[in-house]
Coordinates of C-alpha atoms and ligand atoms in Angstrom, one line a residue:
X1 CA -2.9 -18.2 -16.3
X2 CA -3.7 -17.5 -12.4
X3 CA -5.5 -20.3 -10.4
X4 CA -8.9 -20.4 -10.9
X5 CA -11.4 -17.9 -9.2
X6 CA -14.6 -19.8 -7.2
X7 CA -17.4 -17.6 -8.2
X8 CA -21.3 -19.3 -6.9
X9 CA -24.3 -18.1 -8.9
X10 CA -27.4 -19.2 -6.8
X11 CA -30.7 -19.3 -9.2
X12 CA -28.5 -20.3 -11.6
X13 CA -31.0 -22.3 -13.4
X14 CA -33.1 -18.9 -14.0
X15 CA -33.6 -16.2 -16.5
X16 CA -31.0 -13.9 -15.3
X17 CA -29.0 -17.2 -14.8
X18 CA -28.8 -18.1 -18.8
X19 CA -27.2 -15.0 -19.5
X20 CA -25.2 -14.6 -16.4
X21 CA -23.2 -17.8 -16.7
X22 CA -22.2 -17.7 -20.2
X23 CA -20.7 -14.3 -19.7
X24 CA -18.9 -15.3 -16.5
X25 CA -17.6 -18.4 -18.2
X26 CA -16.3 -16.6 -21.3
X27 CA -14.6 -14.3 -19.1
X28 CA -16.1 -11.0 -18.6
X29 CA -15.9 -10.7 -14.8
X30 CA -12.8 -11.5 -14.5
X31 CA -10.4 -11.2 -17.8
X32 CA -9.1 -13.9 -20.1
X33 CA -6.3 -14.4 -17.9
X34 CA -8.4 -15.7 -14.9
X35 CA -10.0 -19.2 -15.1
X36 CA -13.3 -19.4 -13.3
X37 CA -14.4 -22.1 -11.2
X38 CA -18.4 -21.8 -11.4
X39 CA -20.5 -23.1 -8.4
X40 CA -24.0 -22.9 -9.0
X41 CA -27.0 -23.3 -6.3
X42 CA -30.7 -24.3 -7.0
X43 CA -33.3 -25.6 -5.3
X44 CA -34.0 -29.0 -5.9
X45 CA -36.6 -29.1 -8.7
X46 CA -34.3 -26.9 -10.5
X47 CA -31.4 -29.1 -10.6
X48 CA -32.5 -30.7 -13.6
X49 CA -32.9 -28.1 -15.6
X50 CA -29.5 -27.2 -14.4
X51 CA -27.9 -29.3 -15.9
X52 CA -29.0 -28.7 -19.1
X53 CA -27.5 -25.0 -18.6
X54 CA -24.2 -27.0 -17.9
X55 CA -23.9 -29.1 -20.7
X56 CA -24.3 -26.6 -22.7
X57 CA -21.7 -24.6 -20.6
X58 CA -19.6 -27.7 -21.5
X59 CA -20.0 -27.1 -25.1
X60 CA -18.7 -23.5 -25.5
X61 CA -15.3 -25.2 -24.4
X62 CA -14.6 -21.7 -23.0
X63 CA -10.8 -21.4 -22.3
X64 CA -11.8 -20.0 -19.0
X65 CA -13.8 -22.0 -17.3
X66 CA -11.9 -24.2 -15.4
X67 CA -14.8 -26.5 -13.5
X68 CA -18.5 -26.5 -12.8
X69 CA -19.8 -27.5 -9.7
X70 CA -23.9 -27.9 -9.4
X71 CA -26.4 -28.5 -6.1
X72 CA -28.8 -27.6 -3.5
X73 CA -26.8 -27.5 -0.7
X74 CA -25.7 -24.0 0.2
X75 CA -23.0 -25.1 2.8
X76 CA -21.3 -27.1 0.0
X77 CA -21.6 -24.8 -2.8
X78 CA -20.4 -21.7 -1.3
X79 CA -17.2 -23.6 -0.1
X80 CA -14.8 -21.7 -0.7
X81 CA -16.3 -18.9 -3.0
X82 CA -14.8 -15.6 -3.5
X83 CA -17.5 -14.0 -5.5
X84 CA -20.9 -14.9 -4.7
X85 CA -24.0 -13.6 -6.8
X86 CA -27.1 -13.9 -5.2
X87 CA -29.8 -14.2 -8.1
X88 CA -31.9 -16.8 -6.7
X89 CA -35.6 -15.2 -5.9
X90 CA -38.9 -15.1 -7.3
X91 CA -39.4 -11.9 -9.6
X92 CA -42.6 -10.1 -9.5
X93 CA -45.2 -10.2 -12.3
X94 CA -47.5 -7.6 -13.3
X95 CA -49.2 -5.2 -10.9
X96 CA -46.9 -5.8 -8.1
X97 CA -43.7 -3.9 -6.7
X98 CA -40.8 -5.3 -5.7
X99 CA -41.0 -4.8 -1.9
X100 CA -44.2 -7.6 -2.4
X101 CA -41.7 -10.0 -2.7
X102 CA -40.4 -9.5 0.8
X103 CA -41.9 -12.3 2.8
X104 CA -41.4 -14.7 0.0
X105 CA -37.5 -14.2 -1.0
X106 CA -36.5 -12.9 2.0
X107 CA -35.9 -16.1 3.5
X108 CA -33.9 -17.6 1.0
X109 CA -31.1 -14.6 2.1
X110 CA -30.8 -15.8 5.6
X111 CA -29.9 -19.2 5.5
X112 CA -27.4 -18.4 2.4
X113 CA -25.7 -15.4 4.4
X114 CA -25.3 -18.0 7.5
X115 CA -24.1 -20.3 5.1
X116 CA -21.5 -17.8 3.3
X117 CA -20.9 -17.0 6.5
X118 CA -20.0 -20.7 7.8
X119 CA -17.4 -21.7 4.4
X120 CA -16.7 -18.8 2.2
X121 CA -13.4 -17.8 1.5
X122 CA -11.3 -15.0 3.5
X123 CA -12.1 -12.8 0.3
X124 CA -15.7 -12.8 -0.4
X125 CA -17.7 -10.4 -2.0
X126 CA -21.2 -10.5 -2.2
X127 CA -23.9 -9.0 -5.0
X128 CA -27.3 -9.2 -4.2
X129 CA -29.5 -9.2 -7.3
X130 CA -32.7 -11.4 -6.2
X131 CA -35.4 -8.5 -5.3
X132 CA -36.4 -6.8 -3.1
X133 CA -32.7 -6.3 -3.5
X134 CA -31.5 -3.8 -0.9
X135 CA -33.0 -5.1 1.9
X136 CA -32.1 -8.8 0.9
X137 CA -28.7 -7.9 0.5
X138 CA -29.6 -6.5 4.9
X139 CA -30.5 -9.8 5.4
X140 CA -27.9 -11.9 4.3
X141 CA -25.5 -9.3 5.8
X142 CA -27.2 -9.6 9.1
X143 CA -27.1 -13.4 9.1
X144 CA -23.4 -13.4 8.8
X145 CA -21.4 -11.6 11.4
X146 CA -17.8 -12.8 10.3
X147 CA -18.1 -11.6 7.1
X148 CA -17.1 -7.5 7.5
X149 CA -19.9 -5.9 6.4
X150 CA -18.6 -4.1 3.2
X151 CA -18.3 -7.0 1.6
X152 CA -21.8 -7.1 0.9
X153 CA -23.2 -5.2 -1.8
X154 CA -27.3 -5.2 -3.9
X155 CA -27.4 -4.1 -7.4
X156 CA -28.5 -0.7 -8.3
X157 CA -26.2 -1.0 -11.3
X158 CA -29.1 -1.5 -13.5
X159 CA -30.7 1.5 -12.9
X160 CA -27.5 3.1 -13.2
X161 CA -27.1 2.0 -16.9
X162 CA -30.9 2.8 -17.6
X163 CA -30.5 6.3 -16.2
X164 CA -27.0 6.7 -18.6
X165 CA -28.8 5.5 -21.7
X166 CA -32.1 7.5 -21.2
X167 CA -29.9 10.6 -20.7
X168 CA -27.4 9.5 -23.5
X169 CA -30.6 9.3 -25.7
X170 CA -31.9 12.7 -24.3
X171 CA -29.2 14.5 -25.1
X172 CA -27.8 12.5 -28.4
X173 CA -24.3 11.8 -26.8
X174 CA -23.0 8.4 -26.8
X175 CA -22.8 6.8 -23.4
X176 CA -19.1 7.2 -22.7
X177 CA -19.9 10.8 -22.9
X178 CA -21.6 10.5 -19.4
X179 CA -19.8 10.3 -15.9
X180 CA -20.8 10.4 -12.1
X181 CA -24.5 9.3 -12.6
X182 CA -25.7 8.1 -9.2
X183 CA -28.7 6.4 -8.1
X184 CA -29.3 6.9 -4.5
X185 CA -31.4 4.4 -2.4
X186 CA -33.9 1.4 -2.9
X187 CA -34.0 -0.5 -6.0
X188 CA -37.7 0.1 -6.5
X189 CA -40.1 2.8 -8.2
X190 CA -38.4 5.4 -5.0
X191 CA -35.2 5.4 -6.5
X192 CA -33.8 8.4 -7.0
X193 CA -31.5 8.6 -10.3
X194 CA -29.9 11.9 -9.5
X195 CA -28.1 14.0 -12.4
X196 CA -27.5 17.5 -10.2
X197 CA -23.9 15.6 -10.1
X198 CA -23.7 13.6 -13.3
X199 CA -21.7 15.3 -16.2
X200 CA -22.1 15.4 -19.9
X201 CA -19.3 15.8 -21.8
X202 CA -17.6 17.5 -18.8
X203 CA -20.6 20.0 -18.3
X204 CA -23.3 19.1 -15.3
X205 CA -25.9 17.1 -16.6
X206 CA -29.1 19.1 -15.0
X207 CA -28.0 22.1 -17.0
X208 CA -27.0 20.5 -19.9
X209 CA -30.4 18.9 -20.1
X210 CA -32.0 22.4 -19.5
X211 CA -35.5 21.0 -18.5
X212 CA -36.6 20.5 -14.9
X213 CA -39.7 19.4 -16.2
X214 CA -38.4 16.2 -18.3
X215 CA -36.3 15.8 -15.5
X216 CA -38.8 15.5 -12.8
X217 CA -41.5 14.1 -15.0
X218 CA -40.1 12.2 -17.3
X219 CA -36.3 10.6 -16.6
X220 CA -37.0 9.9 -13.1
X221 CA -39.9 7.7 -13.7
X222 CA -38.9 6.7 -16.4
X223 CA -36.0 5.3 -15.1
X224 CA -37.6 4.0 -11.6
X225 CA -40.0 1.8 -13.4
X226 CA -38.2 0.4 -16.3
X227 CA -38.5 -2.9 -14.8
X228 CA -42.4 -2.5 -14.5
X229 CA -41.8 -1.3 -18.1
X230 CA -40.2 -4.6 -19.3
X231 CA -42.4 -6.5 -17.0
X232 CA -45.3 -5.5 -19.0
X233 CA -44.0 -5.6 -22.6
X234 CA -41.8 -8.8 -22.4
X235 CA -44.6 -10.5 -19.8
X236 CA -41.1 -11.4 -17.5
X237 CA -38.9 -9.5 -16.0
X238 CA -35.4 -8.2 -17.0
X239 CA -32.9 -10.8 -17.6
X240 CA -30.0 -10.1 -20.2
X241 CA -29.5 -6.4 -18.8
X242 CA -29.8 -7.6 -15.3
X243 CA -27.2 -10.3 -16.0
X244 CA -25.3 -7.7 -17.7
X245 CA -25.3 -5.2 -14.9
X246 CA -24.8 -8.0 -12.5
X247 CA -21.3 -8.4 -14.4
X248 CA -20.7 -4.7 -14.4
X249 CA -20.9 -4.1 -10.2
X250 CA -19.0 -7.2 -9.6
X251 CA -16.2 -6.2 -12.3
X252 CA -15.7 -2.9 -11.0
X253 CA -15.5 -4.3 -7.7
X254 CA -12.8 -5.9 -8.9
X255 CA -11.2 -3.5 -11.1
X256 CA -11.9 0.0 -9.7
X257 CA -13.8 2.6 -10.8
X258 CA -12.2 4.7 -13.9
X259 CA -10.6 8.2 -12.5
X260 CA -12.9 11.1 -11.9
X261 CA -15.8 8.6 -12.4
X262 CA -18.2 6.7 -10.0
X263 CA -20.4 4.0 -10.0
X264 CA -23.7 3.2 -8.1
X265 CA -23.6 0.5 -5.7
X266 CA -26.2 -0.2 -2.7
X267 CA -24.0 -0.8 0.1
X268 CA -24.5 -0.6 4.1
X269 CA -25.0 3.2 5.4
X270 CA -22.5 4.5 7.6
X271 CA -24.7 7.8 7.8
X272 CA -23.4 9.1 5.1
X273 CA -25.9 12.1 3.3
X274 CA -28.2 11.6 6.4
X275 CA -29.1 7.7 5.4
X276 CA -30.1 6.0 8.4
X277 CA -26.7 3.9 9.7
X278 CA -27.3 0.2 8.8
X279 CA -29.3 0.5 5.8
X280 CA -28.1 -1.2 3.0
X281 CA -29.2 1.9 0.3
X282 CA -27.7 2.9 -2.9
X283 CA -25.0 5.7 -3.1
X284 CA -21.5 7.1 -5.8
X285 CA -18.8 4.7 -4.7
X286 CA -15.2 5.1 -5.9
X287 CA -14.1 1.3 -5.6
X288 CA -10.1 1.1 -5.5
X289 CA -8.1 -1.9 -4.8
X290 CA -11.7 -3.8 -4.3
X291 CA -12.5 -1.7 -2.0
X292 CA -15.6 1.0 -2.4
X293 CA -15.5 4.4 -0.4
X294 CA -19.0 6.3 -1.0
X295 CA -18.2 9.5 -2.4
X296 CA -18.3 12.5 0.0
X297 CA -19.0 16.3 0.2
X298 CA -21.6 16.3 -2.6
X299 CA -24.4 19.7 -1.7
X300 CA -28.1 18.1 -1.9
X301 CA -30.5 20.4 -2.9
X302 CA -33.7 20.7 -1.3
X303 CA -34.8 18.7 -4.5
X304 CA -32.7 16.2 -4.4
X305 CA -33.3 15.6 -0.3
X306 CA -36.7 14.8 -0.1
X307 CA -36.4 12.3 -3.3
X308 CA -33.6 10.6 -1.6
X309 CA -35.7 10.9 2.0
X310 CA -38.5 9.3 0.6
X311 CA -36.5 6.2 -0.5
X312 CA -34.8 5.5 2.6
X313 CA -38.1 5.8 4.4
X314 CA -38.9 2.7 2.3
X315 CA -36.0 0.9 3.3
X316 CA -36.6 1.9 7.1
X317 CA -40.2 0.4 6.4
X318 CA -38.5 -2.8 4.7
X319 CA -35.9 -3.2 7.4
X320 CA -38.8 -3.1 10.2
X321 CA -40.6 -5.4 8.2
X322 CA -38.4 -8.3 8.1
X323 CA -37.1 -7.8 11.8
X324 CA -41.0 -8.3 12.3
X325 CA -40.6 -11.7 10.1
X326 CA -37.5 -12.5 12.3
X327 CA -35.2 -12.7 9.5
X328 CA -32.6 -10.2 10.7
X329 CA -30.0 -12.5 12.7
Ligands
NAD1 P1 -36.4 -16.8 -12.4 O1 -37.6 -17.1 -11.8 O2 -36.2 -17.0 -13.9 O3 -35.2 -17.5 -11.8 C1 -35.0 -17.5 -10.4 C2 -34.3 -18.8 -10.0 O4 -34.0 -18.8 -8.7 C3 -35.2 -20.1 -10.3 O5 -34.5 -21.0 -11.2 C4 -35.5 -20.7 -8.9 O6 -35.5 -22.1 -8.9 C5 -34.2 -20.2 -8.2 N1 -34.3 -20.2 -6.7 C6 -35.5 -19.9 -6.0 N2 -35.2 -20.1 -4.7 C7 -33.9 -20.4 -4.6 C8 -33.0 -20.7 -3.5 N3 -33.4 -20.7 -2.3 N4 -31.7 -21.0 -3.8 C9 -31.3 -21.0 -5.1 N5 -32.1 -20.8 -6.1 C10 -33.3 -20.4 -5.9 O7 -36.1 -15.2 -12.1 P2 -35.0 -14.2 -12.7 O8 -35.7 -13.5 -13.8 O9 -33.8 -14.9 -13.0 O10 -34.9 -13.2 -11.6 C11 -34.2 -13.5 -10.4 C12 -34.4 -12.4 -9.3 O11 -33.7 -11.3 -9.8 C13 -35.8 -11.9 -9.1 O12 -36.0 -11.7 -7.7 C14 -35.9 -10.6 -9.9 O13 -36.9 -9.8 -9.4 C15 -34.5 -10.1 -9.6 N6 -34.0 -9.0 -10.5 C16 -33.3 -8.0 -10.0 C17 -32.8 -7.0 -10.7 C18 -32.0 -5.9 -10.1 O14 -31.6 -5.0 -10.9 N7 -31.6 -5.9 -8.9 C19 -33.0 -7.0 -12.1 C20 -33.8 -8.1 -12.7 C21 -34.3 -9.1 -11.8
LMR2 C1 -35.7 -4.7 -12.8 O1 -35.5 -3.6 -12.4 O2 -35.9 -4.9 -14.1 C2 -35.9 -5.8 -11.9 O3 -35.7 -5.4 -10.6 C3 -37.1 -6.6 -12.1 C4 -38.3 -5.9 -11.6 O4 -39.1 -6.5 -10.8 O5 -38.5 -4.7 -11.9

């Protein structure tokens, strides 16, 4: 066995917090052969309910959990961590999008990035999944200049499974048939799940699917407002698939992406395909060695430009709006 791995969950007491731990504890972040030292955060009326969710953690006697450690203390709970996964945020409810949530999570991200920032370990990686997700993930970045910037990361891995399994289902291929999907930009109803460079079975995925029309009108919306989807038929929002594709970014992070493939991750801009430098927007990453690398020299159509322009433009919006709330350190 190697020595345990400090992985914080914050909102561990939550929806996506029930499903996430159990999976973490049983291993599926980080293999059977790594123990897992879990340190969860919640705010205060929370913690009772917290503990609940650990006794019952206690009583899968999972071989690879090595220790639980619960409060409301950021500075002590991150001390330490490697992985942090930053659930912890109010979801939305019917009728509203995700960027509503803006004034009202957004300051829960700066105090935790100063306070990843402040005690973290050398190693850290960071996964945003709390919405409005991107620009969170901006946040908590900004509020912690000694962490290098890659290391922070928001989850567009979701949509990236949703826009697999409606295509999948499209075309009657199992999922492992489908490679290089990539959602580009904000993790709300702009996203842009792009499959001019996915492949089917080795062929391009546009042509395979042979239908601009289901493309435009039906898989892209269909995929940008799943959430709003589940929102309305399950009256809350996602929580095992979230937890799921929470697991999925930060495993890859750890593992790599499989060769020839790529996975979507919302990471900072560099300028890459014309996306404002700064903005923490969704792009195809390799990730080798636990390091991502967006993928480069892909040709965007007119098409595919002014869906991808249009998200970014509501990440600019997001970023100017929380420099207006002062949350931007
Ligand atoms: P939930 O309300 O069930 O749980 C959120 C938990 O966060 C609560 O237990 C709450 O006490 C806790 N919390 C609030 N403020 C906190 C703070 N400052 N520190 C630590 N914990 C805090 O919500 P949920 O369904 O688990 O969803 C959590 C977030 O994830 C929401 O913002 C939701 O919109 C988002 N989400 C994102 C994706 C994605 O793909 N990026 C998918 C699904 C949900
Ligand atoms: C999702 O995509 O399911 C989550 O971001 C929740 C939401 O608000 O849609």
């Amino acid at each position: 066995m190697n020595s345990p791995v400090k992985v914080a969950v914050t909102g561990a007491a939550g929806q996506i917090g029930y499903s996430l731990l159990f999976r973490i504890a049983s291993g599926a972040l980080l293999g059977p052969d790594t123990p897992v030292e879990l340190r969860l955060l919640e705010i205060t009326p929370a913690l009772k309910a917290l503990e609940g969710v650990v006794m019952e953690l206690d009583d899968c006697a999972f071989p690879t959990l090595a220790k639980v450690e619960i409060g409301d203390d950021a500075t002590k709970v991150f001390d330490g961590v490697n992985h942090a996964l930053l659930v912890g945020a109010r979801p939305r409810g019917p009728g509203m999008e995700r960027g509503d949530l803006l004034e009202a999570n957004g300051g829960i991200f700066a105090p935790q990035g100063k306070a990843l920032n402040d005690v973290a370990a050398d190693d850290i990686r960071v996964t945003v999944t709390g919405n409005p997700a991107n620009t969170n993930a901006l946040i908590a970045m900004s509020n912690a200049p000694d962490i290098p910037t890659e290391r922070f990361s928001a989850l567009t891995r979701l949509d990236h499974n949703r826009a697999i399994s409606q295509l999948a289902a499209k075309l009657g291929v199992p999922v492992t048939e489908i490679r290089r999907m990539t959602i580009w930009g904000n993790h709300s109803a702009t996203q842009y799940p792009d499959l001019f460079h996915a492949e089917v079975s080795g062929q391009n995925a546009a042509e395979a699917v042979g239908d601009q029309e289901w493309l435009a009108n039906t898989f892209i919306p269909t995929v940008a407002k799943r959430g709003a989807a589940i929102i309305e038929a399950r009256g809350a929002s996602s929580a095992a698939s979230a937890a799921s594709a929470t697991i999925d970014h930060a495993r890859t992070w750890v593992e790599g992406t499989a060769e020839g493939d790529w996975v979507s991750m919302a990471v900072r801009s560099d300028g890459s395909y014309g996306v404002p430098e700064g903005l923490v927007s969704s792009f195809p990453v390799t990730v080798k060695d636990g390091r991502w690398e967006i993928v480069q020299g892909l040709e965007i159509d007119e098409f595919s430009r002014g869906k991808i322009d249009a998200s970014v433009a509501e990440l600019d919006e997001e970023r100017k709006a929380v420099t207006e709330l002062g949350l931007l350190g």
